[in-house]
Coordinates of C-alpha atoms and ligand atoms in Angstrom, one line a residue:
M74 CA -12.0 17.6 -17.0
K75 CA -11.4 13.8 -16.9
N76 CA -8.8 13.6 -19.7
T77 CA -6.8 16.7 -18.8
I78 CA -6.6 16.0 -15.1
M79 CA -5.9 12.3 -15.5
E80 CA -3.4 12.9 -18.3
Q81 CA -1.6 15.6 -16.4
A82 CA -1.5 13.6 -13.1
S83 CA -0.2 10.6 -15.0
K84 CA 2.9 12.6 -16.0
L85 CA 3.8 12.7 -12.3
K86 CA 3.6 8.9 -12.0
E87 CA 7.3 8.0 -12.0
E88 CA 8.1 10.6 -9.4
I89 CA 5.2 9.5 -7.1
I90 CA 6.3 5.9 -7.4
A91 CA 9.9 6.8 -6.5
W92 CA 8.7 8.7 -3.4
R93 CA 6.4 5.8 -2.4
R94 CA 9.2 3.2 -2.7
D95 CA 11.6 5.4 -0.7
F96 CA 9.0 5.7 2.1
H97 CA 8.2 2.0 1.8
Q98 CA 11.8 1.1 2.3
N99 CA 12.2 3.4 5.2
P100 CA 9.1 2.9 7.4
E101 CA 8.7 4.9 10.6
L102 CA 6.3 4.2 13.5
S103 CA 3.8 6.5 15.0
F104 CA 5.3 9.9 16.1
E105 CA 8.7 8.8 14.8
E106 CA 8.1 10.0 11.3
H107 CA 11.2 12.3 11.3
R108 CA 12.8 11.2 8.0
T109 CA 9.4 11.1 6.2
A110 CA 8.4 14.5 7.5
E111 CA 11.7 16.0 6.4
K112 CA 11.3 14.6 2.9
V113 CA 7.7 16.0 2.8
A114 CA 8.7 19.4 4.1
L115 CA 11.6 19.7 1.5
H116 CA 9.2 18.8 -1.3
L117 CA 6.6 21.3 -0.2
K118 CA 9.2 24.1 0.2
S119 CA 10.5 23.3 -3.3
L120 CA 7.0 24.0 -4.6
G121 CA 7.0 27.4 -2.9
L122 CA 4.3 26.5 -0.3
D123 CA 4.0 28.1 3.1
V124 CA 5.3 25.1 5.2
Q125 CA 5.1 24.4 8.9
T126 CA 6.9 21.5 10.6
G127 CA 6.5 20.0 14.0
V128 CA 2.7 20.4 14.0
G129 CA 1.3 17.7 16.2
R130 CA 4.9 16.6 17.0
T131 CA 6.0 15.2 13.7
G132 CA 3.3 16.5 11.4
V133 CA 3.9 18.8 8.4
V134 CA 1.5 21.3 6.9
G135 CA 1.8 23.1 3.5
I136 CA -0.5 25.9 2.5
L137 CA -1.1 26.8 -1.1
Y138 CA -2.8 30.2 -1.6
G139 CA -5.0 30.5 -4.7
K140 CA -4.9 33.5 -7.1
E141 CA -7.8 35.1 -5.3
P142 CA -8.9 34.8 -1.7
G143 CA -11.6 32.3 -0.9
P144 CA -12.5 29.3 1.2
T145 CA -9.9 26.7 2.4
I146 CA -10.0 23.0 1.8
A147 CA -7.7 20.6 3.6
L148 CA -6.4 17.4 2.1
R149 CA -4.9 14.9 4.5
A150 CA -2.5 12.0 4.4
D151 CA -1.1 9.9 7.3
M152 CA 2.6 9.0 7.3
D153 CA 3.2 6.3 9.9
A154 CA 4.0 2.6 9.4
L155 CA 3.3 -0.5 11.5
P156 CA 5.3 -2.9 13.7
I157 CA 5.0 -5.7 11.2
H158 CA 7.9 -7.6 9.5
D159 CA 7.7 -7.1 5.7
Q160 CA 7.5 -10.6 4.0
K161 CA 7.3 -9.3 0.4
Q162 CA 10.1 -10.2 -2.0
T163 CA 10.1 -6.9 -4.0
G164 CA 13.1 -4.7 -4.6
Y165 CA 11.4 -1.9 -2.6
K166 CA 10.5 -4.0 0.5
S167 CA 11.1 -2.5 4.0
T168 CA 14.8 -2.3 4.9
I169 CA 14.0 -2.1 8.6
P170 CA 13.3 -5.4 10.4
G171 CA 10.0 -5.4 12.2
K172 CA 8.6 -2.2 10.6
M173 CA 6.5 -2.0 7.5
H174 CA 4.1 0.2 5.6
A175 CA 1.4 -2.4 5.7
C176 CA -1.5 0.1 5.8
G177 CA -0.4 2.1 2.7
H178 CA 0.4 5.3 4.5
D179 CA 3.5 5.5 2.3
A180 CA 1.1 5.7 -0.7
H181 CA -1.1 8.3 1.0
T182 CA 1.9 10.5 1.7
S183 CA 3.2 10.2 -1.9
I184 CA -0.2 10.9 -3.4
L185 CA -0.6 14.0 -1.3
M186 CA 2.9 15.2 -2.3
G187 CA 1.8 14.6 -5.9
A188 CA -1.4 16.6 -5.4
A189 CA 0.6 19.5 -3.8
Q190 CA 2.8 19.5 -6.9
F191 CA -0.1 19.2 -9.3
L192 CA -2.1 22.1 -7.6
S193 CA 0.9 24.4 -7.4
Q194 CA 2.5 23.7 -10.7
V195 CA 0.0 22.3 -13.1
K196 CA -3.4 23.7 -12.2
R197 CA -3.4 26.3 -9.5
P198 CA -6.9 27.1 -7.9
E199 CA -8.4 30.4 -9.1
R200 CA -9.6 31.3 -5.7
G201 CA -9.3 29.9 -2.1
N202 CA -6.6 27.9 -0.5
V203 CA -5.5 24.3 -0.1
K204 CA -4.0 23.1 3.1
F205 CA -2.0 19.9 2.8
I206 CA -1.9 18.0 6.1
F207 CA 0.7 15.3 6.5
Q208 CA -0.3 13.7 9.8
P209 CA 1.7 11.5 12.1
A210 CA 0.5 8.5 14.2
E211 CA -2.7 7.4 12.7
E212 CA -2.0 3.8 13.7
N213 CA -1.2 4.5 17.3
G214 CA -1.6 7.8 19.2
G215 CA -4.3 9.7 17.4
G216 CA -2.1 12.1 15.4
A217 CA -5.2 13.8 14.0
E218 CA -6.4 14.9 17.4
V219 CA -2.9 16.2 18.3
M220 CA -2.6 18.2 15.1
I221 CA -6.1 19.7 15.7
Q222 CA -5.0 20.7 19.2
D223 CA -2.0 22.3 17.6
G224 CA -4.3 24.4 15.4
V225 CA -4.1 22.6 12.1
L226 CA -7.6 23.6 11.2
Q227 CA -7.0 27.3 11.8
N228 CA -5.0 30.0 10.1
P229 CA -6.4 29.9 7.5
K230 CA -9.5 28.3 9.0
V231 CA -10.3 25.1 7.2
D232 CA -13.9 25.0 5.7
A233 CA -13.8 21.3 4.5
I234 CA -11.5 18.3 4.4
A235 CA -11.0 15.3 2.3
G236 CA -8.8 12.2 2.6
L237 CA -8.4 8.8 1.1
H238 CA -7.3 5.3 2.2
V239 CA -5.9 2.8 -0.3
F240 CA -8.0 -0.3 -0.2
P241 CA -7.0 -3.7 -1.6
G242 CA -10.7 -4.9 -1.6
V243 CA -11.5 -2.4 -4.3
P244 CA -10.0 -2.8 -7.8
T245 CA -7.6 -0.2 -9.1
G246 CA -9.4 2.4 -11.1
S247 CA -12.4 2.6 -8.7
I248 CA -13.3 4.3 -5.4
T249 CA -15.9 3.7 -2.8
A250 CA -17.4 6.1 -0.3
V251 CA -19.9 6.1 2.6
K252 CA -22.5 8.7 3.5
G253 CA -22.9 9.6 7.2
V254 CA -21.2 7.3 9.7
G255 CA -18.2 6.0 7.8
C256 CA -16.4 3.7 10.3
A257 CA -16.7 2.5 13.8
A258 CA -15.7 4.0 17.1
A259 CA -12.8 1.7 18.2
D260 CA -12.5 1.3 22.0
F261 CA -10.1 -0.8 24.0
I262 CA -11.0 -3.0 27.0
R263 CA -8.9 -4.9 29.5
I264 CA -10.5 -7.4 31.9
K265 CA -8.9 -9.2 34.8
V266 CA -10.8 -12.2 36.2
I267 CA -9.5 -12.9 39.7
G268 CA -10.0 -16.3 41.3
R269 CA -8.0 -18.2 43.8
G270 CA -5.2 -20.6 42.8
G271 CA -4.9 -24.2 43.9
H272 CA -4.3 -27.8 42.9
A273 CA -5.9 -28.8 39.6
A274 CA -7.1 -32.0 41.2
H275 CA -9.1 -30.2 44.0
P276 CA -11.0 -27.4 42.2
H277 CA -13.5 -27.1 45.1
T278 CA -10.7 -25.6 47.2
A279 CA -9.9 -22.9 44.7
V280 CA -11.7 -20.5 42.4
D281 CA -10.8 -21.4 38.8
S282 CA -10.3 -18.1 36.9
V283 CA -10.0 -20.1 33.6
T284 CA -13.5 -21.5 33.7
V285 CA -15.0 -18.2 34.9
T286 CA -13.2 -16.5 32.1
A287 CA -14.7 -18.9 29.6
Q288 CA -18.2 -17.9 30.9
V289 CA -17.4 -14.2 30.7
I290 CA -16.3 -14.4 27.1
T291 CA -19.4 -16.3 26.1
A292 CA -21.7 -14.0 28.0
L293 CA -20.1 -10.9 26.4
Q294 CA -21.3 -12.1 23.0
H295 CA -24.8 -12.0 24.4
I296 CA -24.6 -8.2 24.6
A297 CA -24.1 -8.2 20.8
S298 CA -26.7 -10.8 20.0
R299 CA -29.4 -10.2 22.7
Q300 CA -29.1 -6.7 24.2
V301 CA -28.5 -4.5 21.2
D302 CA -30.9 -3.6 18.4
P303 CA -30.0 -6.0 15.6
L304 CA -30.0 -2.9 13.3
D305 CA -27.3 -1.3 15.4
S306 CA -23.9 -2.7 14.7
V307 CA -21.6 -3.8 17.5
V308 CA -18.5 -6.0 17.6
I309 CA -16.9 -7.2 20.9
T310 CA -13.7 -9.1 20.1
I311 CA -11.4 -10.5 22.8
G312 CA -8.0 -10.5 21.2
T313 CA -5.8 -11.8 23.9
I314 CA -6.1 -14.2 26.9
Q315 CA -3.3 -14.7 29.3
G316 CA -3.4 -16.9 32.4
G317 CA -2.1 -20.0 34.0
S318 CA 1.3 -21.5 34.3
A319 CA 1.0 -25.3 34.2
N320 CA -1.5 -28.0 33.3
N321 CA -2.0 -29.1 36.9
I322 CA -2.4 -25.7 38.5
I323 CA -5.6 -23.7 38.8
A324 CA -4.8 -20.3 37.5
P325 CA -5.4 -17.6 40.1
E326 CA -6.2 -15.0 37.4
V327 CA -6.7 -14.4 33.7
E328 CA -6.2 -11.2 31.8
L329 CA -8.1 -10.4 28.6
T330 CA -7.8 -7.5 26.2
G331 CA -10.2 -6.7 23.4
T332 CA -11.8 -4.1 21.2
V333 CA -15.4 -2.8 21.1
R334 CA -16.7 -1.4 17.8
T335 CA -19.9 0.6 17.5
L336 CA -21.4 2.8 14.8
N337 CA -24.0 4.5 16.9
P338 CA -22.5 7.1 19.3
A339 CA -25.4 6.6 21.8
L340 CA -24.8 2.9 21.8
R341 CA -21.1 3.5 22.3
E342 CA -21.9 5.4 25.5
Q343 CA -23.8 2.4 26.9
M344 CA -21.1 -0.1 26.2
P345 CA -18.9 0.3 29.3
E346 CA -21.9 -0.3 31.6
K347 CA -23.3 -3.2 29.6
I348 CA -20.0 -5.0 29.5
E349 CA -19.2 -4.4 33.2
K350 CA -22.6 -5.7 34.2
V351 CA -21.9 -9.0 32.5
I352 CA -18.4 -9.3 34.0
K353 CA -19.7 -8.4 37.4
G354 CA -22.7 -10.8 37.3
V355 CA -20.7 -13.8 36.0
T356 CA -17.7 -13.4 38.2
E357 CA -19.9 -12.9 41.3
A358 CA -22.0 -15.9 40.6
M359 CA -18.8 -18.0 40.4
G360 CA -17.1 -16.6 43.4
A361 CA -14.5 -14.6 41.5
T362 CA -13.8 -10.9 41.4
Y363 CA -12.7 -8.7 38.5
E364 CA -11.0 -5.5 37.3
F365 CA -12.3 -3.7 34.2
L366 CA -10.8 -0.9 32.1
Y367 CA -12.7 0.7 29.2
D368 CA -10.6 3.1 27.2
K369 CA -12.2 5.2 24.5
G370 CA -10.3 5.2 21.2
Y371 CA -11.0 6.9 17.9
P372 CA -14.6 8.1 17.4
S373 CA -16.6 7.3 14.2
I374 CA -15.9 9.2 11.0
I375 CA -19.0 11.2 10.2
N376 CA -18.9 12.0 6.5
D377 CA -20.7 15.1 5.2
D378 CA -23.3 14.2 2.6
Q379 CA -22.4 17.1 0.4
M380 CA -18.7 16.4 0.5
V381 CA -19.4 12.8 -0.3
E382 CA -21.5 13.9 -3.3
L383 CA -18.6 16.1 -4.4
V384 CA -16.2 13.0 -4.2
L385 CA -18.6 10.9 -6.2
Q386 CA -19.1 13.6 -8.9
T387 CA -15.4 14.1 -9.1
A388 CA -14.8 10.3 -9.5
D389 CA -17.4 10.3 -12.4
A390 CA -15.4 13.1 -14.1
V391 CA -11.9 11.9 -13.3
L392 CA -12.1 8.1 -13.3
G393 CA -15.0 7.7 -15.7
A394 CA -18.6 6.5 -15.3
G395 CA -19.3 3.5 -13.1
K396 CA -16.0 3.7 -11.2
Q397 CA -17.5 4.9 -7.9
S398 CA -20.0 3.4 -5.5
L399 CA -21.6 4.0 -2.1
V400 CA -20.9 1.2 0.3
K401 CA -21.7 0.3 3.9
P402 CA -19.7 1.7 6.8
S403 CA -16.6 -0.3 8.0
M404 CA -16.2 -1.6 11.6
G405 CA -12.6 -0.5 11.3
G406 CA -11.3 2.6 13.1
E407 CA -9.6 5.6 11.6
D408 CA -8.5 8.9 13.2
F409 CA -9.6 11.0 10.2
S410 CA -12.8 10.9 12.3
Y411 CA -11.4 13.8 14.5
Y412 CA -11.4 16.2 11.6
T413 CA -15.0 15.2 10.6
H414 CA -16.2 16.2 14.0
V415 CA -14.9 19.7 13.5
V416 CA -15.4 20.5 9.8
P417 CA -17.4 18.9 7.0
G418 CA -15.4 16.1 5.5
A419 CA -15.3 13.1 3.2
F420 CA -13.1 10.0 3.5
F421 CA -13.1 7.6 0.6
R422 CA -11.4 4.4 -0.4
L423 CA -9.0 4.3 -3.4
G424 CA -8.9 0.9 -5.0
V425 CA -5.4 -0.6 -5.2
G426 CA -6.4 -4.2 -5.6
N427 CA -5.0 -6.1 -8.6
T428 CA -4.9 -9.9 -8.5
E429 CA -2.3 -10.1 -11.3
K430 CA 0.1 -7.9 -9.3
N431 CA -0.6 -9.6 -6.0
T432 CA -2.0 -6.5 -4.3
T433 CA -5.1 -8.0 -2.8
Y434 CA -3.7 -8.9 0.6
P435 CA -5.6 -7.1 3.4
L436 CA -4.4 -4.0 5.2
H437 CA -1.9 -4.8 8.0
H438 CA -0.9 -8.1 6.3
P439 CA 2.9 -8.8 6.1
M440 CA 2.5 -9.3 2.3
F441 CA 0.4 -6.1 1.8
D442 CA 1.3 -4.1 -1.3
V443 CA -0.4 -1.5 -3.5
D444 CA -0.9 -1.4 -7.2
E445 CA 1.2 1.7 -8.1
D446 CA -1.0 2.4 -11.1
A447 CA -3.5 3.7 -8.6
L448 CA -1.1 6.4 -7.3
P449 CA -1.7 9.0 -10.1
L450 CA -5.4 8.3 -9.8
G451 CA -5.2 9.3 -6.1
V452 CA -3.4 12.5 -7.1
A453 CA -6.0 13.3 -9.8
M454 CA -8.9 12.6 -7.4
L455 CA -7.5 14.7 -4.5
S456 CA -6.5 17.6 -6.8
A457 CA -9.9 17.6 -8.6
I458 CA -11.8 17.4 -5.3
A459 CA -10.0 20.5 -4.1
L460 CA -10.5 22.4 -7.4
N461 CA -14.2 21.4 -7.6
Y462 CA -14.8 22.4 -4.0
L463 CA -13.1 25.8 -4.4
S464 CA -14.8 26.6 -7.7
Q465 CA -18.3 25.6 -6.4
K466 CA -18.1 27.1 -2.9
Ligands
ZN89 ZN1 -3.8 0.8 9.6
ZN90 ZN1 -4.4 3.2 7.5

């Protein structure tokens, strides 16, 4: 299995790289993936697949029917880029100022196009179907949820799903996976601390929102360190602080935004109350008031153990022994989670890190790049996962 699938997938390498560079040069933000979706749809149609466009606004779906009826496995790629200015000096860097594929979704899209080609032209499943999901708006807007609402997991009904994310922290040639909870629920908070303005020299005549805010920020970390079971993970990060207009004026109010990450769904439910209690107590004690918004973002990915086993076995066969490992969950967020709440799924990381090629910058970094040698490995992995699933089920 290893040699044939890897060898055959490697033959598609030049084509996959060309697609990836084209997408990389023409990045499109969440729900604006019109050009990308058009290229994908054209490719899927050229393979003779049953193609639907405009699913979840800018999403594309291709269905490959096997020789005999059977179960349906979905493979998913996301297509959107980020509002980051590309600082690489490669011939294929972004041509659009302020937009960049800094999360590797160009690679995901190209890999899935390659898998569609592989499974329809090189090794067609004996039985069952493969649904290729090209999803918009992973970075901003929850495209997965919108596609599910548009029926992407129906007609034919999807029985299982797999997806990958390129990862610079894993060397090219390897993959990692997580059993159970794969990543954090990623929620958004906005806090306004409201004091009373005044002269900086006479603080007793005002309520200083800056010093109150300092106390609030410190006290919030007590939730993580003192109120939550140390074996349950939680991150509360305040990412922005805005307040004040001059050095000699007491700021009437300060606004903070941040993110709350949890792995345990029960703990997630408790977080709004825990956070508000701290804000309320601290502001009240200092004579200030507050406004508080807690907005739920993507839930956690819940990987299915059997699907993860299938990914690991496939990696042993396709990539060779010792190229896969089980790792701890990530506190990052990823909207693949929505699929895993509906059907059994597995999301794994495809290594693209190569120090010689300078592809070890983190995701979302303006110098981010992928080792393109990993692209055919991604094609081989996704194709083999689909074939293995359909033959075993
Ligand atoms: Zn990202
Ligand atoms: Zn991503």
